Tab-separated table of C-alpha atoms in Angstrom:
chain	number	residue	atom	x	y	z
A	1	MET	CA	77.341	30.007	-14.039
A	2	ARG	CA	77.676	33.507	-12.208
A	3	ALA	CA	80.109	34.603	-9.135
A	4	LEU	CA	79.874	37.870	-7.562
A	5	ARG	CA	81.683	40.783	-8.919
A	6	LEU	CA	81.627	44.270	-7.630
A	7	PRO	CA	82.655	47.457	-9.334
A	8	ALA	CA	86.187	48.434	-8.440
A	9	ALA	CA	84.761	51.893	-6.778
A	10	LEU	CA	82.780	50.202	-4.026
A	11	GLY	CA	86.089	49.726	-2.331
A	12	ALA	CA	88.468	47.071	-0.850
A	13	ALA	CA	86.362	46.011	1.833
A	14	SER	CA	83.406	44.672	-0.385
A	15	LEU	CA	85.515	43.005	-2.658
A	16	LEU	CA	86.950	41.045	-0.050
A	17	ALA	CA	83.663	40.213	1.511
A	18	ALA	CA	82.450	38.553	-1.940
A	19	CYS	CA	84.370	38.653	-5.004
A	20	ALA	CA	85.558	35.491	-6.847
A	21	SER	CA	85.977	34.193	-10.378
A	22	ALA	CA	83.264	32.739	-12.460
A	23	PRO	CA	83.602	28.995	-12.453
A	24	PRO	CA	82.956	26.488	-15.479
A	25	VAL	CA	80.024	24.266	-14.786
A	26	ARG	CA	79.783	20.625	-15.725
A	27	TYR	CA	76.068	19.003	-15.986
A	28	ALA	CA	75.341	15.499	-15.824
A	29	PRO	CA	73.552	13.966	-18.396
A	30	GLN	CA	70.128	13.056	-17.674
A	31	PRO	CA	67.229	12.792	-20.274
A	32	GLY	CA	63.788	14.547	-19.943
A	33	SER	CA	65.094	17.674	-18.242
A	34	PRO	CA	66.776	20.907	-19.337
A	35	ALA	CA	70.547	20.672	-18.707
A	36	TYR	CA	70.432	23.649	-16.215
A	37	ASN	CA	68.081	21.896	-14.000
A	38	GLN	CA	70.434	18.850	-13.533
A	39	SER	CA	72.999	18.103	-11.079
A	40	TYR	CA	76.220	19.835	-11.812
A	41	VAL	CA	79.878	20.073	-10.934
A	42	VAL	CA	81.595	23.100	-10.010
A	43	HIS	CA	85.391	22.974	-8.889
A	44	GLY	CA	85.277	19.418	-8.167
A	45	LYS	CA	82.054	19.650	-6.100
A	46	ARG	CA	78.783	18.028	-7.271
A	47	TYR	CA	75.484	20.525	-6.931
A	48	TYR	CA	72.044	19.283	-6.724
A	49	VAL	CA	68.874	20.895	-7.918
A	50	LEU	CA	65.707	20.513	-5.802
A	51	PRO	CA	63.065	18.351	-7.717
A	52	SER	CA	60.470	21.289	-6.597
A	53	ALA	CA	60.671	25.027	-5.751
A	54	GLN	CA	57.354	24.553	-3.916
A	55	GLY	CA	57.744	25.590	-0.127
A	56	TYR	CA	61.307	26.593	-0.685
A	57	ASP	CA	61.885	29.453	2.305
A	58	LYS	CA	65.425	29.898	3.436
A	59	ARG	CA	67.457	32.389	5.081
A	60	GLY	CA	71.100	33.549	4.649
A	61	VAL	CA	73.603	35.817	2.795
A	62	ALA	CA	72.824	37.344	-0.598
A	63	SER	CA	75.250	38.882	-2.659
A	64	TRP	CA	75.396	40.502	-5.900
A	65	TYR	CA	76.986	40.427	-9.619
A	66	GLY	CA	77.022	43.101	-11.967
A	67	PRO	CA	79.111	44.766	-14.968
A	68	LYS	CA	81.554	42.448	-15.643
A	69	PHE	CA	78.703	39.631	-16.466
A	70	HIS	CA	76.347	42.095	-18.278
A	71	GLY	CA	75.474	40.399	-21.745
A	72	ARG	CA	77.135	37.116	-21.016
A	73	LYS	CA	74.606	34.026	-21.350
A	74	THR	CA	73.151	32.936	-18.200
A	75	SER	CA	72.644	29.139	-17.512
A	76	THR	CA	69.167	29.329	-19.054
A	77	GLY	CA	71.277	30.531	-22.100
A	78	THR	CA	69.401	34.163	-21.839
A	79	PRO	CA	71.952	37.223	-21.879
A	80	TYR	CA	72.556	38.205	-18.288
A	81	ASN	CA	71.000	41.861	-17.920
A	82	MET	CA	72.160	43.628	-14.597
A	83	TYR	CA	69.101	46.039	-15.002
A	84	ALA	CA	66.635	43.531	-14.899
A	85	MET	CA	65.016	41.969	-11.675
A	86	THR	CA	66.965	38.531	-11.758
A	87	ALA	CA	68.960	36.205	-9.558
A	88	ALA	CA	71.219	33.183	-9.645
A	89	SER	CA	70.856	30.041	-6.969
A	90	ARG	CA	72.887	26.664	-6.574
A	91	GLU	CA	69.954	24.759	-5.916
A	92	LEU	CA	66.422	25.936	-7.181
A	93	PRO	CA	65.364	24.840	-10.549
A	94	LEU	CA	65.096	27.340	-13.340
A	95	PRO	CA	63.350	29.611	-13.788
A	96	THR	CA	61.664	30.012	-10.290
A	97	TRP	CA	60.489	33.423	-9.119
A	98	VAL	CA	61.129	34.361	-5.595
A	99	ARG	CA	60.708	37.235	-3.252
A	100	VAL	CA	64.014	38.460	-1.626
A	101	THR	CA	63.299	40.380	1.973
A	102	ASN	CA	66.390	42.202	3.387
A	103	LEU	CA	66.129	41.160	7.126
A	104	GLU	CA	68.214	44.416	7.986
A	105	ASN	CA	65.929	47.033	6.824
A	106	GLY	CA	62.514	44.986	5.659
A	107	ARG	CA	63.009	46.303	1.693
A	108	GLN	CA	61.894	43.448	-0.506
A	109	VAL	CA	62.106	42.704	-4.218
A	110	VAL	CA	60.841	39.846	-6.508
A	111	VAL	CA	63.031	38.065	-9.030
A	112	LYS	CA	63.187	35.717	-11.581
A	113	VAL	CA	66.083	33.085	-10.908
A	114	ASN	CA	67.390	32.030	-13.807
A	115	ASP	CA	71.143	31.256	-13.387
A	116	ARG	CA	73.838	29.016	-11.572
A	117	GLY	CA	75.532	30.756	-8.493
A	118	PRO	CA	76.842	31.878	-6.312
A	119	PHE	CA	79.702	29.505	-5.932
A	120	VAL	CA	81.238	32.102	-3.225
A	121	PRO	CA	81.171	30.378	0.216
A	122	ASN	CA	78.431	31.355	2.564
A	123	ARG	CA	76.275	32.775	-0.178
A	124	ILE	CA	72.487	31.714	-0.635
A	125	ILE	CA	71.506	33.878	-3.783
A	126	ASP	CA	72.974	36.014	-6.168
A	127	LEU	CA	71.109	39.187	-7.274
A	128	SER	CA	71.148	41.353	-10.188
A	129	TYR	CA	72.338	44.534	-9.647
A	130	ALA	CA	68.948	46.187	-10.290
A	131	ALA	CA	67.426	43.902	-7.497
A	132	ALA	CA	70.588	44.690	-5.198
A	133	ARG	CA	70.143	48.220	-5.370
A	134	GLN	CA	66.324	48.194	-4.491
A	135	LEU	CA	67.337	46.191	-1.296
A	136	ASP	CA	70.165	48.864	-0.555
A	137	MET	CA	72.953	46.437	-0.613
A	138	ILE	CA	75.410	47.539	-3.281
A	139	ARG	CA	77.699	49.621	-1.247
A	140	LYS	CA	77.811	46.949	1.444
A	141	GLY	CA	77.975	44.032	-1.022
A	142	THR	CA	75.744	41.440	1.106
A	143	ALA	CA	72.734	41.460	3.103
A	144	LEU	CA	71.099	39.113	5.486
A	145	VAL	CA	68.131	37.958	3.534
A	146	GLU	CA	65.211	35.711	3.471
A	147	VAL	CA	64.328	34.096	0.165
A	148	GLN	CA	60.726	32.620	-0.735
A	149	THR	CA	59.182	30.871	-3.770
A	150	ILE	CA	56.259	32.783	-4.837
A	151	ASP	CA	53.713	32.370	-7.885
A	152	PRO	CA	53.549	36.113	-9.565
A	153	GLN	CA	50.013	34.895	-11.391
A	154	HIS	CA	48.355	33.945	-7.824
A	155	PRO	CA	49.427	36.274	-5.193
A	156	ALA	CA	46.933	34.827	-2.871
A	157	VAL	CA	48.575	31.684	-2.258
A	158	ASN	CA	52.061	33.255	-1.842
A	159	PRO	CA	53.474	33.270	1.951
A	160	PRO	CA	53.780	36.020	3.967
A	161	ALA	CA	56.674	38.132	4.136
A	162	PRO	CA	58.888	38.311	6.975
A	163	LYS	CA	58.994	41.360	9.190
A	164	ASP	CA	62.063	43.327	10.059
A	165	ALA	CA	63.102	45.012	12.971
A	166	ALA	CA	61.477	48.076	12.178
A	167	HIS	CA	57.945	46.389	11.741
A	168	GLY	CA	57.862	44.210	14.793
A	169	GLY	CA	60.536	41.446	13.478
A	170	PRO	CA	63.614	40.558	15.340
A	171	VAL	CA	67.008	41.812	14.697
A	172	PRO	CA	68.509	39.239	12.441
A	173	ARG	CA	71.361	37.498	13.937
A	174	LEU	CA	74.153	35.309	12.275
A	175	TYR	CA	75.541	32.213	13.366
A	176	LEU	CA	77.546	29.366	11.994
A	177	GLN	CA	75.683	26.048	13.015
A	178	VAL	CA	78.709	23.433	13.610
A	179	GLY	CA	76.799	20.511	15.471
A	180	ALA	CA	73.120	19.165	16.070
A	181	PHE	CA	72.635	16.447	18.861
A	182	ALA	CA	69.922	14.536	20.420
A	183	SER	CA	71.568	14.728	23.712
A	184	GLU	CA	72.011	17.964	25.441
A	185	ASN	CA	74.927	16.516	27.160
A	186	ASN	CA	76.574	15.523	23.830
A	187	ALA	CA	75.989	19.250	22.613
A	188	ASP	CA	77.673	20.719	25.760
A	189	ARG	CA	80.713	18.303	25.317
A	190	PHE	CA	81.141	19.380	21.920
A	191	LYS	CA	80.793	23.216	22.880
A	192	ALA	CA	83.328	22.670	25.245
A	193	GLN	CA	85.948	20.905	22.794
A	194	LEU	CA	85.425	23.869	20.229
A	195	ALA	CA	86.022	26.593	22.981
A	196	ALA	CA	89.093	24.671	24.067
A	197	ARG	CA	90.444	25.269	20.657
A	198	GLY	CA	89.808	28.922	20.562
A	199	LEU	CA	86.507	29.183	19.016
A	200	GLY	CA	83.921	31.502	20.388
A	201	PRO	CA	81.291	32.833	21.459
A	202	LEU	CA	79.469	29.768	21.522
A	203	VAL	CA	75.752	28.757	22.230
A	204	VAL	CA	73.735	25.629	22.529
A	205	GLN	CA	70.264	26.240	21.480
A	206	ALA	CA	67.282	23.824	21.642
A	207	GLY	CA	64.757	23.398	18.626
A	208	ALA	CA	62.897	20.940	16.923
A	209	ASP	CA	63.776	19.153	13.490
A	210	ASP	CA	61.250	18.830	10.646
A	211	GLY	CA	60.443	15.404	12.253
A	212	GLY	CA	59.276	16.964	15.652
A	213	ARG	CA	62.381	15.910	17.473
A	214	THR	CA	64.268	18.213	19.702
A	215	LEU	CA	67.638	18.478	18.708
A	216	TYR	CA	70.421	20.652	20.432
A	217	ARG	CA	72.237	22.778	18.298
A	218	VAL	CA	75.730	23.977	18.800
A	219	ARG	CA	76.274	27.269	17.241
A	220	LEU	CA	79.203	29.960	16.788
A	221	GLY	CA	77.809	33.737	17.249
A	222	PRO	CA	76.106	35.603	17.261
A	223	LEU	CA	78.621	37.084	14.500
A	224	ALA	CA	78.978	40.723	14.089
A	225	ASP	CA	78.556	40.716	10.179
A	226	VAL	CA	79.604	38.814	6.993
A	227	ASN	CA	82.991	39.635	7.301
A	228	ALA	CA	83.126	37.811	10.802
A	229	LEU	CA	81.188	34.860	9.383
A	230	ASP	CA	84.028	34.457	6.347
A	231	SER	CA	86.815	34.577	8.917
A	232	ALA	CA	85.245	32.279	10.890
A	233	THR	CA	84.790	29.730	8.107
A	234	GLU	CA	88.182	29.833	7.182
A	235	HIS	CA	89.191	29.392	11.151
A	236	MET	CA	87.027	26.137	11.181
A	237	ARG	CA	88.488	25.040	8.134
A	238	ALA	CA	91.963	25.742	9.189
A	239	LEU	CA	91.098	23.711	12.147
A	240	GLY	CA	89.966	20.675	10.141
A	241	ILE	CA	86.211	21.185	11.436
A	242	LYS	CA	83.681	20.417	9.006
A	243	GLY	CA	79.774	19.882	8.114
A	244	PHE	CA	78.957	23.609	9.458
A	245	ARG	CA	76.271	25.898	7.864
A	246	VAL	CA	75.033	29.410	8.010
A	247	THR	CA	71.928	30.155	10.053
A	248	VAL	CA	70.279	33.517	10.262
A	249	ASP	CA	67.650	33.832	13.252
């Protein structure tokens, strides 16, 4: 039940990028599983927990939370320790072990997900202070990351870690995906409609979905940084555009 808090000394830019108050969490009563692995409501929005963490591999924006929550109970009931290697997720079952790779510098950490959050928009994981420090993201406040579930007891079955740009991988690029179409003409038409409303830069990228079908995805970007992402999100909401999601290539 955590949202990002940054020490005041880090400056206004980081605070504006990721700071929010900790919201109350209301769990739905379901027998047979712990409350923290049931659906729950925050700020009137219902969140659903994945039935399994197996195969979880997602890219997005990581944030971190620190001193204000040190010693408070996490969603699993254990006290939050900002110096332990832990994290919060909105959707992963608790507890889950994950490897988090900073795609901007190649640094990696293994953390135990034992809390709910972050509830700041456009973030996929909230890291402890210790984990964020190892990823070298404390001052910046956020990082482009890949989150992969792992089994600490059986490392041979774990997926390979992604490569950063310094080790043969691509430079991570940040987008807002605003639509996906089976027809390229429909994608181009939607792109033109968005451009007419002052949004840009916009691209249409072809790719396969999980079922192997070709989809034409309309994306806003690449965006310069997380601040640009948050600004673009607010602009789209002001225009009444919904259904967009963060993607990192």
